[in-house]
Short mmCIF file of C-alpha atoms in Angstrom, two decimals:
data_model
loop_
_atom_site.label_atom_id
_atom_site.label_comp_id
_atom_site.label_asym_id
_atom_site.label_seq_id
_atom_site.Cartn_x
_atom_site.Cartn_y
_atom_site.Cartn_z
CA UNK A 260 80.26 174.20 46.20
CA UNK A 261 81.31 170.62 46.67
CA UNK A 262 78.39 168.77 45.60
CA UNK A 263 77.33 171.39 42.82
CA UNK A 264 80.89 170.70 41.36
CA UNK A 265 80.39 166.74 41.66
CA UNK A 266 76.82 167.19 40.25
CA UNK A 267 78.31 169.03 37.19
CA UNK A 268 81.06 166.72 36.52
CA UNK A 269 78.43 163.72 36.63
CA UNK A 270 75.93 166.24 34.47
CA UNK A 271 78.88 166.09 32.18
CA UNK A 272 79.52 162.27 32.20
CA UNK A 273 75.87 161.77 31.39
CA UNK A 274 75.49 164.16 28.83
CA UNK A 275 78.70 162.75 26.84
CA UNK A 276 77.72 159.24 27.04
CA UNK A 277 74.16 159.49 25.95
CA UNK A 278 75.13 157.77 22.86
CA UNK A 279 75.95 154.37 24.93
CA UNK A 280 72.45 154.22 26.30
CA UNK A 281 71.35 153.20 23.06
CA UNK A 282 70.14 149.55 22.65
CA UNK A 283 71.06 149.21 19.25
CA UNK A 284 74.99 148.82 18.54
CA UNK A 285 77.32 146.16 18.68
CA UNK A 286 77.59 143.01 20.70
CA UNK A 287 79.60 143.91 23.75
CA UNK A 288 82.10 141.26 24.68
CA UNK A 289 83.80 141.11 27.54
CA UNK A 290 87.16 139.15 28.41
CA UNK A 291 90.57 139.30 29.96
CA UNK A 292 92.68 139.46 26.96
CA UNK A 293 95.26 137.51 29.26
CA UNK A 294 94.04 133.86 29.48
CA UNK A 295 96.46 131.90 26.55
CA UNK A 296 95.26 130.53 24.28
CA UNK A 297 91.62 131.65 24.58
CA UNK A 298 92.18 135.77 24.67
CA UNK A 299 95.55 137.30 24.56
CA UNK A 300 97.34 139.90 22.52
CA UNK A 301 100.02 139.84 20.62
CA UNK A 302 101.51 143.14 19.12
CA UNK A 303 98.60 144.72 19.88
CA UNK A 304 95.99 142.14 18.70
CA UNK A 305 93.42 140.40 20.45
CA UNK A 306 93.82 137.23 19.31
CA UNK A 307 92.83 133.45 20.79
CA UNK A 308 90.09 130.75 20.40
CA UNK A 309 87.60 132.76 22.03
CA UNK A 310 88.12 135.87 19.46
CA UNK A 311 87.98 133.65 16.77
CA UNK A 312 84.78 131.85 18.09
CA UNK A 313 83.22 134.74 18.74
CA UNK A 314 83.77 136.49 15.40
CA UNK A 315 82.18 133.49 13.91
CA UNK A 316 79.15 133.69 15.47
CA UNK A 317 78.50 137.38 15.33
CA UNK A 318 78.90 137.23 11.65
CA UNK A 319 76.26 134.01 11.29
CA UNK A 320 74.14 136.82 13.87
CA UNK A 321 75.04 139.49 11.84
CA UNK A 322 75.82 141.80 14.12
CA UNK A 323 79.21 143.76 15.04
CA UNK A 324 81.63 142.66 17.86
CA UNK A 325 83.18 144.86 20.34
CA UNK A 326 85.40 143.43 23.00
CA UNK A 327 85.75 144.65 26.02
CA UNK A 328 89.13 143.76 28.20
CA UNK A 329 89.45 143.94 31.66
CA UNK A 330 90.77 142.45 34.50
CA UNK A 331 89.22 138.70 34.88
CA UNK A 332 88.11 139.78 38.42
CA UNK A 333 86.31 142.57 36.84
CA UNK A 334 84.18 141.14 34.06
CA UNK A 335 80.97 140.32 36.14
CA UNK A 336 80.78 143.12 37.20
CA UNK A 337 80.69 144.89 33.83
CA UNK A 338 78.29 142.42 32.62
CA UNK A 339 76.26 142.85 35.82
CA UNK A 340 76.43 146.56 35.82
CA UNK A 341 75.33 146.46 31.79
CA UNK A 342 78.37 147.96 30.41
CA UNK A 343 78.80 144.24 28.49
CA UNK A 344 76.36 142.10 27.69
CA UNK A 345 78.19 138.79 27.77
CA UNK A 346 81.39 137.12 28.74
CA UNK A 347 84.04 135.16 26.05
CA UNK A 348 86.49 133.85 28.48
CA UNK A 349 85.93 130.26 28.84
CA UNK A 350 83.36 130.65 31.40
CA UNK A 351 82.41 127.39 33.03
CA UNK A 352 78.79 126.86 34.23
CA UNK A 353 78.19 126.23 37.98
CA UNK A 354 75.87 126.33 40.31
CA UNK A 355 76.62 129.52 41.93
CA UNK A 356 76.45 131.52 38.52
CA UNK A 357 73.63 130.33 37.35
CA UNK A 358 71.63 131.56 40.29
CA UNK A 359 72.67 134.52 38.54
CA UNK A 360 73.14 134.58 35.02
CA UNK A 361 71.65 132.41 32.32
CA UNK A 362 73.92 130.46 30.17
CA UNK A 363 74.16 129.65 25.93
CA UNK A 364 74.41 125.95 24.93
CA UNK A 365 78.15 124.85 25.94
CA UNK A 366 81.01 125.42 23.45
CA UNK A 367 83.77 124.00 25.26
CA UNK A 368 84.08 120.73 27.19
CA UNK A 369 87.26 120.31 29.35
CA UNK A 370 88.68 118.98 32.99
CA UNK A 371 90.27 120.47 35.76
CA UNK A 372 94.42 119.90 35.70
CA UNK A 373 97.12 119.79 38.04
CA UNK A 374 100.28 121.73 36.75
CA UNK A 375 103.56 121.50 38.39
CA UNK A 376 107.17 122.58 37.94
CA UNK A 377 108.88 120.50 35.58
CA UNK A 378 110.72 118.14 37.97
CA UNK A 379 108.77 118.36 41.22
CA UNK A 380 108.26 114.48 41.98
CA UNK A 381 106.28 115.83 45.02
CA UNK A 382 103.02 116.17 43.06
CA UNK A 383 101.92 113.59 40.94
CA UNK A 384 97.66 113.93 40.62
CA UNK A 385 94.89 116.10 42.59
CA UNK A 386 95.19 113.14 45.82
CA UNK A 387 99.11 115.03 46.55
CA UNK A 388 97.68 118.32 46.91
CA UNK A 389 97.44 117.47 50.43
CA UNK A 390 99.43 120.10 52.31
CA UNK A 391 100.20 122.04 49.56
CA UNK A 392 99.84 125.40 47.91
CA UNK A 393 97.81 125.62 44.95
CA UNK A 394 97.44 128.75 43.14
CA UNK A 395 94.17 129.56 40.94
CA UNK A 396 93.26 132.53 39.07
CA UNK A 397 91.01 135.02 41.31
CA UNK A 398 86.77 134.60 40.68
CA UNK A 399 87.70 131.46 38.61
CA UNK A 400 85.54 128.27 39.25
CA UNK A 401 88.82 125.81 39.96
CA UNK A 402 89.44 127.29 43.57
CA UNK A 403 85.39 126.05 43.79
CA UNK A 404 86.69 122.56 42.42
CA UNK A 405 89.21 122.32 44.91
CA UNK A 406 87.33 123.21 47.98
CA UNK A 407 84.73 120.26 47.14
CA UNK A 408 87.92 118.28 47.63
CA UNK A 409 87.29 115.50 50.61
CA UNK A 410 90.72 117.13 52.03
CA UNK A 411 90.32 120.72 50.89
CA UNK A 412 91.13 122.64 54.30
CA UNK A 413 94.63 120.95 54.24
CA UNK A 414 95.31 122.72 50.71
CA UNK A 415 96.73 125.91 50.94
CA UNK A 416 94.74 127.85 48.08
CA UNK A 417 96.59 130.91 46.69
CA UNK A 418 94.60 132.89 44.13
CA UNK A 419 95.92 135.16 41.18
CA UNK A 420 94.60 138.07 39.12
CA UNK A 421 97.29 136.73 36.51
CA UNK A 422 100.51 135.21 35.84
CA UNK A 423 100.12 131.87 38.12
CA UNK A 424 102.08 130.23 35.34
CA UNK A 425 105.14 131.95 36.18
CA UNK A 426 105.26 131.54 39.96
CA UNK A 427 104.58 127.89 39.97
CA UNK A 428 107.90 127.86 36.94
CA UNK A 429 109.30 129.41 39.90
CA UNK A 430 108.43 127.13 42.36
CA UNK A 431 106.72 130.13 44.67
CA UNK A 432 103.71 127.52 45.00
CA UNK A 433 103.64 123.28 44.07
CA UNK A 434 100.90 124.06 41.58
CA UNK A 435 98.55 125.52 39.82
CA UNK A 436 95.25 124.23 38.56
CA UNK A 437 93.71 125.19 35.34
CA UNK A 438 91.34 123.73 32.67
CA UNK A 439 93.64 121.23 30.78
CA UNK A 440 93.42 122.26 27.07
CA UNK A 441 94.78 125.79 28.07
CA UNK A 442 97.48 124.14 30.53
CA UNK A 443 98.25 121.51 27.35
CA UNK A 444 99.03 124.72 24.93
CA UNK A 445 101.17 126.94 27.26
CA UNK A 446 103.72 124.00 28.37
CA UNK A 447 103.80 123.13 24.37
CA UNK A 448 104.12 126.76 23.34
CA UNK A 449 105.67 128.88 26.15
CA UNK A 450 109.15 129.03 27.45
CA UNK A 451 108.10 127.92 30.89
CA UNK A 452 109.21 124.52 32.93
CA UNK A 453 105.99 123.33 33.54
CA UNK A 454 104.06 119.57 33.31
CA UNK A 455 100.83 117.94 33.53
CA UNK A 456 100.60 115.76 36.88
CA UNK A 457 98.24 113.06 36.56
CA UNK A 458 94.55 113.35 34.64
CA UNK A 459 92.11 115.73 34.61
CA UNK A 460 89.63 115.38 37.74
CA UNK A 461 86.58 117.03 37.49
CA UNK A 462 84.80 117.72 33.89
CA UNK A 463 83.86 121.36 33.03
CA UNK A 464 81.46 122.78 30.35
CA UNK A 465 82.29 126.30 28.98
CA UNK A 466 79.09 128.50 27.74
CA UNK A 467 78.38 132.01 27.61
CA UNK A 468 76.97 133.90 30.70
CA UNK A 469 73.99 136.46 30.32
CA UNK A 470 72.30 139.03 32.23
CA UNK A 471 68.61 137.29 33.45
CA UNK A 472 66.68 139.80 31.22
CA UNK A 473 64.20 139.62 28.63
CA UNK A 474 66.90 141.66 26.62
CA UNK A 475 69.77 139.00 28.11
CA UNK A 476 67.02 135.68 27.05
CA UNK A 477 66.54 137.03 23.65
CA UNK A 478 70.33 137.63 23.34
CA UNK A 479 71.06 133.86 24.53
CA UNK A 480 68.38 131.92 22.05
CA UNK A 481 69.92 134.39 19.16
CA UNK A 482 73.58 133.19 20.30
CA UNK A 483 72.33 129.43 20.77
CA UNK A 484 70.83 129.61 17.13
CA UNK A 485 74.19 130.60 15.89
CA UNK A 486 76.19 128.06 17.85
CA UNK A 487 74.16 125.19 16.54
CA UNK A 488 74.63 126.28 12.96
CA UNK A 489 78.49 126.79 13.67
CA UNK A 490 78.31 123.33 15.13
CA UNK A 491 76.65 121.77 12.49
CA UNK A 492 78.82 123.39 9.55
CA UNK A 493 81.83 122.27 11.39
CA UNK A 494 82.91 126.13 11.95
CA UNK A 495 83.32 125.09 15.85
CA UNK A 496 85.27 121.88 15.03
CA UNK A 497 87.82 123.42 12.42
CA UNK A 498 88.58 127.31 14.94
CA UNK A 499 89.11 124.07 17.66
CA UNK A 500 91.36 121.95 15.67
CA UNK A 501 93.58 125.75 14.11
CA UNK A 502 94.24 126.33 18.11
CA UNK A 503 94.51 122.97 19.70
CA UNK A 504 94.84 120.18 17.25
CA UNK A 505 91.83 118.57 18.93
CA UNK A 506 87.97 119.38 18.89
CA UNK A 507 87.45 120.48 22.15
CA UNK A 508 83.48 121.59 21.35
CA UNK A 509 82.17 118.07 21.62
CA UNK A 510 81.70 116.29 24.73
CA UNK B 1478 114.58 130.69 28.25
CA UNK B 1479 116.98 132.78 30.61
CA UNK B 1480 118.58 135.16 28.21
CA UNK B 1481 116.69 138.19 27.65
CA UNK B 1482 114.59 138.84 24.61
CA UNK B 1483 116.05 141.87 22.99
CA UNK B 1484 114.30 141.66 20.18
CA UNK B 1485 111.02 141.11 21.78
CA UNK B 1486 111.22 144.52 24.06
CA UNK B 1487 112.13 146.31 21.50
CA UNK B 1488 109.10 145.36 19.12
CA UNK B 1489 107.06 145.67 21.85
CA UNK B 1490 108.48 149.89 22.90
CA UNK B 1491 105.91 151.04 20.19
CA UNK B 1492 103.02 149.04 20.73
CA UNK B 1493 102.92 150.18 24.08
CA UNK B 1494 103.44 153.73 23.49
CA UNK B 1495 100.53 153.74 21.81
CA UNK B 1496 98.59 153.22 25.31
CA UNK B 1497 100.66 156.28 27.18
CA UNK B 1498 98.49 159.41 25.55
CA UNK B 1499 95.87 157.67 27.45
CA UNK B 1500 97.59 157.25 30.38
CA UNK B 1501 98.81 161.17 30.56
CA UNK B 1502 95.54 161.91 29.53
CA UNK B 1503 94.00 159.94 32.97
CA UNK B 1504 96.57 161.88 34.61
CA UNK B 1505 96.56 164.72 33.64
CA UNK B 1506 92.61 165.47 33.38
CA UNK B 1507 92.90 164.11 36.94
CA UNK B 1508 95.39 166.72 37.83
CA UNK B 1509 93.50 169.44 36.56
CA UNK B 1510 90.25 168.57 38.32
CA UNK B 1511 92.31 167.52 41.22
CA UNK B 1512 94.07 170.50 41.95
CA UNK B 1513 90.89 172.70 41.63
CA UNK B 1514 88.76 170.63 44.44
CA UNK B 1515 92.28 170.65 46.53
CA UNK B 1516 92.49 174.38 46.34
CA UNK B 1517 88.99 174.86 47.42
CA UNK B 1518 88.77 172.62 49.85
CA UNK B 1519 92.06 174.18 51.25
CA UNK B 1520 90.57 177.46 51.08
CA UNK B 1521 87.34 176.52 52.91
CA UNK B 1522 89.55 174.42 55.31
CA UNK B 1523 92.00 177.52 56.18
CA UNK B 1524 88.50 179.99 56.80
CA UNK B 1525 86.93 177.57 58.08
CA UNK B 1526 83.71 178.62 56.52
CA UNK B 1527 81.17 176.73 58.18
CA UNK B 1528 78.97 173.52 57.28
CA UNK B 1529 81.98 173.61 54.12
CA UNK B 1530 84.94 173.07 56.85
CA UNK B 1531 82.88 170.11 58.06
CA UNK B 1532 81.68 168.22 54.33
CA UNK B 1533 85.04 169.26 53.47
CA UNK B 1534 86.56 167.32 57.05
CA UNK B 1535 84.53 163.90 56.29
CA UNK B 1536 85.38 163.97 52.34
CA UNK B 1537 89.15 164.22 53.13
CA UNK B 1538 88.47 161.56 55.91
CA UNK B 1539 86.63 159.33 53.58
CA UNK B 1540 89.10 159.77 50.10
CA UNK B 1541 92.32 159.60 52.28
CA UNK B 1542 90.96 156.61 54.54
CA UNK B 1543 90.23 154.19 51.74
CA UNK B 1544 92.10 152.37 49.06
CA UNK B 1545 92.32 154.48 45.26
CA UNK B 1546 91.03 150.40 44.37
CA UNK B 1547 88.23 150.35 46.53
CA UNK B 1548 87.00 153.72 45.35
CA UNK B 1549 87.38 153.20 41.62
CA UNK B 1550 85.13 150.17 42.39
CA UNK B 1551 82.40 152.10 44.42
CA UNK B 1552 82.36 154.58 41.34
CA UNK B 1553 82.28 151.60 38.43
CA UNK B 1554 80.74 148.81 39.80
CA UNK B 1555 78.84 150.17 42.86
CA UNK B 1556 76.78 153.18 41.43
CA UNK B 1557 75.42 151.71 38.90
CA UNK B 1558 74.17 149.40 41.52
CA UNK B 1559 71.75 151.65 43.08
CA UNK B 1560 71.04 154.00 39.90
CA UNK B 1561 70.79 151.92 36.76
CA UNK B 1562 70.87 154.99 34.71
CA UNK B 1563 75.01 155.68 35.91
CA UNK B 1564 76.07 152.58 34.08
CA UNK B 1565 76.91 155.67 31.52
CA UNK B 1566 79.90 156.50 33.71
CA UNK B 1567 81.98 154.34 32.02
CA UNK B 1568 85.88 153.17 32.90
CA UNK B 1569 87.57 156.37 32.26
CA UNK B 1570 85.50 158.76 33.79
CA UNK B 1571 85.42 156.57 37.14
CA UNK B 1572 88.89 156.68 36.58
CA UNK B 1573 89.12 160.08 37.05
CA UNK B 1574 86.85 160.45 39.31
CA UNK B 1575 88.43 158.18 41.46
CA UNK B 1576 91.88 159.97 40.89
CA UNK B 1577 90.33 163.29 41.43
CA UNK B 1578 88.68 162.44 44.61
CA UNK B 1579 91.16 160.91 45.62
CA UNK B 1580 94.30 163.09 45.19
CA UNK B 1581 92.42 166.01 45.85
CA UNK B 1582 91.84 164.81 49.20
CA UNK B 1583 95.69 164.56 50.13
CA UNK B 1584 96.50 167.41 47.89
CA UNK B 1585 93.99 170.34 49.96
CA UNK B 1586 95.90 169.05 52.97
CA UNK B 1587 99.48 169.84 51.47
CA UNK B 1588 97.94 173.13 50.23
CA UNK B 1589 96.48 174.08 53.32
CA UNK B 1590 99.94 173.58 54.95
CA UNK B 1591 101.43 175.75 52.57
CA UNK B 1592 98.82 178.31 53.13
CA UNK B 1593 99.08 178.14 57.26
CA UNK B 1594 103.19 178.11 56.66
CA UNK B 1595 102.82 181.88 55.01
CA UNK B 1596 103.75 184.00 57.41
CA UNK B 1597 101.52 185.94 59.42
CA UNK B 1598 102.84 189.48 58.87
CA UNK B 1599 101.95 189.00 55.39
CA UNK B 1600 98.35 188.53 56.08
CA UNK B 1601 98.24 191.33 58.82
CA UNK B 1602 99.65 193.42 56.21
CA UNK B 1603 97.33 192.82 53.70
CA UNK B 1604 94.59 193.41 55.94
CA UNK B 1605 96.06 196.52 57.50
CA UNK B 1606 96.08 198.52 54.17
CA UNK B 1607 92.04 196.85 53.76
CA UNK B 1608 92.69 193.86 51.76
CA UNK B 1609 89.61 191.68 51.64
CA UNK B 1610 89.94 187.90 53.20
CA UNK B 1611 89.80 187.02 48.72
CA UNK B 1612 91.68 189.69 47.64
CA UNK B 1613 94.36 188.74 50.61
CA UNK B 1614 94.31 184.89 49.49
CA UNK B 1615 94.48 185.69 46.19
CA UNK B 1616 96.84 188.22 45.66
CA UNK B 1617 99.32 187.85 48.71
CA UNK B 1618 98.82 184.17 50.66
CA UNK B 1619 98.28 181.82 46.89
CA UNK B 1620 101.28 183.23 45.06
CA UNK B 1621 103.33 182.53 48.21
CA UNK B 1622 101.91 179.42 49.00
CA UNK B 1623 102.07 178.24 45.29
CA UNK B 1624 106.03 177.89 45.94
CA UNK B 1625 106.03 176.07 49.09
CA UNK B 1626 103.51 173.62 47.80
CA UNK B 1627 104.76 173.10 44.61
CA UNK B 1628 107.03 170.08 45.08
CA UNK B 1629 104.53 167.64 47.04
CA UNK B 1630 101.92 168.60 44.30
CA UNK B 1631 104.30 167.23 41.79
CA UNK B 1632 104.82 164.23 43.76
CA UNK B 1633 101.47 163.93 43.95
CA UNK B 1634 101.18 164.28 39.67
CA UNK B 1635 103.84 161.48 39.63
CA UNK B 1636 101.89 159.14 42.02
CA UNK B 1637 98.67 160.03 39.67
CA UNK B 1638 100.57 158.55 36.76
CA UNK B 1639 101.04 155.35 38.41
CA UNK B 1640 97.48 154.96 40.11
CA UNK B 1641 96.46 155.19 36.63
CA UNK B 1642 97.44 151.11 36.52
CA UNK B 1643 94.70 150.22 38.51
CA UNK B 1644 92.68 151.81 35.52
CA UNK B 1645 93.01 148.06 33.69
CA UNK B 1646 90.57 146.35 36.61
CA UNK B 1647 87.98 148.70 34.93
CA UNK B 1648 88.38 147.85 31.50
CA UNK B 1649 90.29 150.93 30.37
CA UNK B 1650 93.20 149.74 28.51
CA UNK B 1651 96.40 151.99 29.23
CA UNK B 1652 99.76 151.40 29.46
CA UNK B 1653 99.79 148.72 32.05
CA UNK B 1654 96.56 147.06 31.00
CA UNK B 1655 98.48 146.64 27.66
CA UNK B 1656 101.44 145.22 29.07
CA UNK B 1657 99.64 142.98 31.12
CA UNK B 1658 98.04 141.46 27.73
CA UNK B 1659 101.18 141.13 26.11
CA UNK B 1660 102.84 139.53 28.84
CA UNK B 1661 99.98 136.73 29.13
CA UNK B 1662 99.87 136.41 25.07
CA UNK B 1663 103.99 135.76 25.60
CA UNK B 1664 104.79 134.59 28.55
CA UNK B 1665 107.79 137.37 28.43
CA UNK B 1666 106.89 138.83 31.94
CA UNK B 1667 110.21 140.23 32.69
CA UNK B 1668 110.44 141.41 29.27
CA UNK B 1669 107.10 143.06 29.04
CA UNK B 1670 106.78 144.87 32.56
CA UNK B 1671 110.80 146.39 32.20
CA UNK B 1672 109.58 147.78 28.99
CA UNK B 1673 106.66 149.49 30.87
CA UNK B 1674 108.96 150.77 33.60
CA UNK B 1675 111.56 152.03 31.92
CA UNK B 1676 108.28 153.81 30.18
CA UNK B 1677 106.72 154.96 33.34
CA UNK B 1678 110.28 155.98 34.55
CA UNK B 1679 111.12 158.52 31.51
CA UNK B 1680 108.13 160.18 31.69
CA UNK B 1681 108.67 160.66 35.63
CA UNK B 1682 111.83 161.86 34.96
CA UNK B 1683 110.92 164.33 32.04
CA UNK B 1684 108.43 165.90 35.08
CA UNK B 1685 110.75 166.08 37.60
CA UNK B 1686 112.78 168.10 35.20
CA UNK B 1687 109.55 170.72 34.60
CA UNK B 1688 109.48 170.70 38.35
CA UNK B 1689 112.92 172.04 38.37
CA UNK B 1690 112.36 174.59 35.83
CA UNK B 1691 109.17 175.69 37.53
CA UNK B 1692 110.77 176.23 41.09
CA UNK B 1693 113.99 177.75 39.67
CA UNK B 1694 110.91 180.22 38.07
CA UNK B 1695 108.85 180.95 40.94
CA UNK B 1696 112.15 181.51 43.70
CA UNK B 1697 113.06 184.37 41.30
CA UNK B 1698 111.73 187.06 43.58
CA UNK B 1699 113.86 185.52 46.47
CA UNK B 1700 116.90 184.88 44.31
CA UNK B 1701 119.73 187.70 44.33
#
């Protein structure tokens, strides 16, 4: 009775989301919707750099966007499991994930950055993290960066699904570490007491992760195409300079 | 920074209504199917039909042993994992059927207490004037048992509501996946999560209200 019940609920499932097999459709984009100022919503909107870049090129592709948001911890494995079939959340090539995934032609260059509560004298570049508790978002490469750190077991490494921002304001940790163009816009934009402490110390380039397919290869050239016209019309350079003030696509 | 942003929480009441349909829906689809495995499983549980009683012993085990998280992930992430063709259950339907396996699991339990706590005359009377064991559950141990578990089934409807935040980790957008956006796009934590629990706490409320109706309904017969 059990199982027959299961098997016709899943029957069900199956038969109602035939449609979604389909190859043809839109691009499927997955990201948080809560990383400031890439992806984040306001009244409703998905907004941010990444949106904006992404809009771009699926029009020069000519194909329709759909964005898919989700937990950051979550999006691998949606693209994994082929429910999207890439990531737009300033995903930084390493190692590690490109055993597994292929990556497009960078977008974004950037370095890993201390933040600290406004104030705390305690923490003044990556060398005082020494004894300290650092919080980093959960899956994201900077708790990687820190662990290569010649003195990594004496940080304490706290990681977050979200809202790191407002427990290091509130002084539940010394700091946070982030990529510094995103760190830059929320102390100049949100009402939080944070600051920079010291310069950026390790460099990171942002791309766009794919599943290692034939499908996934042919999706990457098609999205490298596109980037290198956006690049060269100076489509990347002006979404860079509307967010930032700065063109953060060239190295 | 300290004061509270009125203004903000209240522009933000009707963006996030828009997500709670989908929340009740979650919910309430979840309910449904819930209660239906629950009362089986119950059923099976209190006649201990065999081979049944035993699946039925190691799915309660399993669903009430393990994290609601954990399980939403086995459904989303990990069975698509071994059969490429599930990929089609996509973040709603794991969602509910995590929430029905899930609840359904606790729920027989509180429905098979119910069903033991009827007392025994009535089922010796039933069977004395030749009931059958279905025409004695239905008809004489259900209705009874119906009353007694009625409040810890609507607990268990209220605690459905709230699981249904974990929905966001699976890419279905509700009420808390919403707020969770906002709040990174503004920074306005405190703002944006009191907005969704004075949300979550109305509808709560409007249900324990049905719940009174409902018991003042079904203690009629014992009422004088």
């Amino acid at each position: 009775m059990k199982t027959l019940l299961i098997n016709t609920l899943l029957t069900i499932t199956l038969l109602a989301s035939a449609p979604l097999l389909a190859q043809e459709g839109p691009l499927r984009v997955g990201m948080s919707g809560q990383y400031f100022p890439f992806t984040f919503v306001e009244q409703d909107e998905l907004k941010g750099f990444d949106v904006d870049v992404m809009n771009a090129l699926a029009k020069e592709m000519g194909r329709e966007v759909k964005y898919e948001t989700a937990n950051f911890s979550g999006l691998f494995g949606m693209l994994e499991s082929g429910r999207i079939d890439t990531v737009a959340n300033q995903i930084t090539i390493t190692e590690e994930r490109q055993k597994a995934y292929i990556f497009s032609d960078p977008y974004v260059y950037d370095g890993a950055q201390v933040v600290i509560k406004k104030g705390n004298t305690e923490v003044e570049s990556v060398e005082d993290l020494k004894g300290k508790t650092v919080a980093v978002n959960l899956g994201s490469n900077f708790e990687a960066l820190l662990r290569e750190l010649p003195y990594a077991d004496e940080i304490n490494i706290k990681t977050y699904e979200s809202n790191l921002e407002r427990d290091t304001a509130l002084g539940r940790v010394d700091a946070f570490v982030m990529d510094r163009v995103s760190a830059s816009q929320i102390i100049k934009e949100k009402p939080l007491p944070l600051e920079l402490a010291g310069p950026t110390f390790s460099q990171i380039t942002n791309a766009y992760p794919f599943r290692d397919t034939e499908a996934g290869r042919a999706l990457r050239d098609e999205v490298n195409r596109a980037l290198a016209t956006l690049r060269d019309n100076g489509t990347l350079a002006s979404i860079s300079e509307k967010w930032f003030g700065t063109d953060i696509t060239q190295p | 920074m300290d004061v509270l942003n009125v203004e903000y929480m209240l522009g933000l009441v009707p963006v996030l209504l828009r997500y709670l349909p989908l929340t009740l829906q979650l919910a309430g689809i979840g309910m449904v199917l819930a209660l239906i495995l629950a009362c089986l499983f119950a059923v099976v549980r209190v006649l201990r039909i065999p081979v049944l009683n035993q699946l039925t012993i190691v799915f309660i085990s399993f669903f009430r042993g393990t994290p609601l998280l954990v399980q939403l992930f086995l459904f989303y992430y990990g069975l698509p994992q071994l059969v490429s063709a599930l990929t089609v259950i996509d973040g709603i339907t794991a969602t509910i059927m995590g929430l029905t396996m899930h609840f359904s699991a606790y729920m027989a339990e509180s429905i098979r207490a119910a069903i033991v706590g009827v007392d025994r005359s009535q089922t010796e009377a039933a069977l004395s004037i030749g009931m059958t064991n279905g025409q004695m559950m239905r008809r004489i141990v259900l209705p009874q048992a119906t009353r007694v578990a009625l409040p810890t089934l609507m607990n268990y409807f209220i605690d459905m509501i709230k699981a249904t935040s974990l929905a966001f980790t699976l890419g279905v957008t509700e009420l808390m996946g919403a707020t969770q956006k906002e709040a990174a796009g503004s920074f306005l934590y405190f703002e944006a999560f009191i907005v969704a629990a004075i949300i979550y706490w109305i509808v709560v409320e409007l249900l324990s209200k049905l719940q009174h109706y409902l018991e003042i309904r079904l203690n009629k017969a014992y009422s004088r």
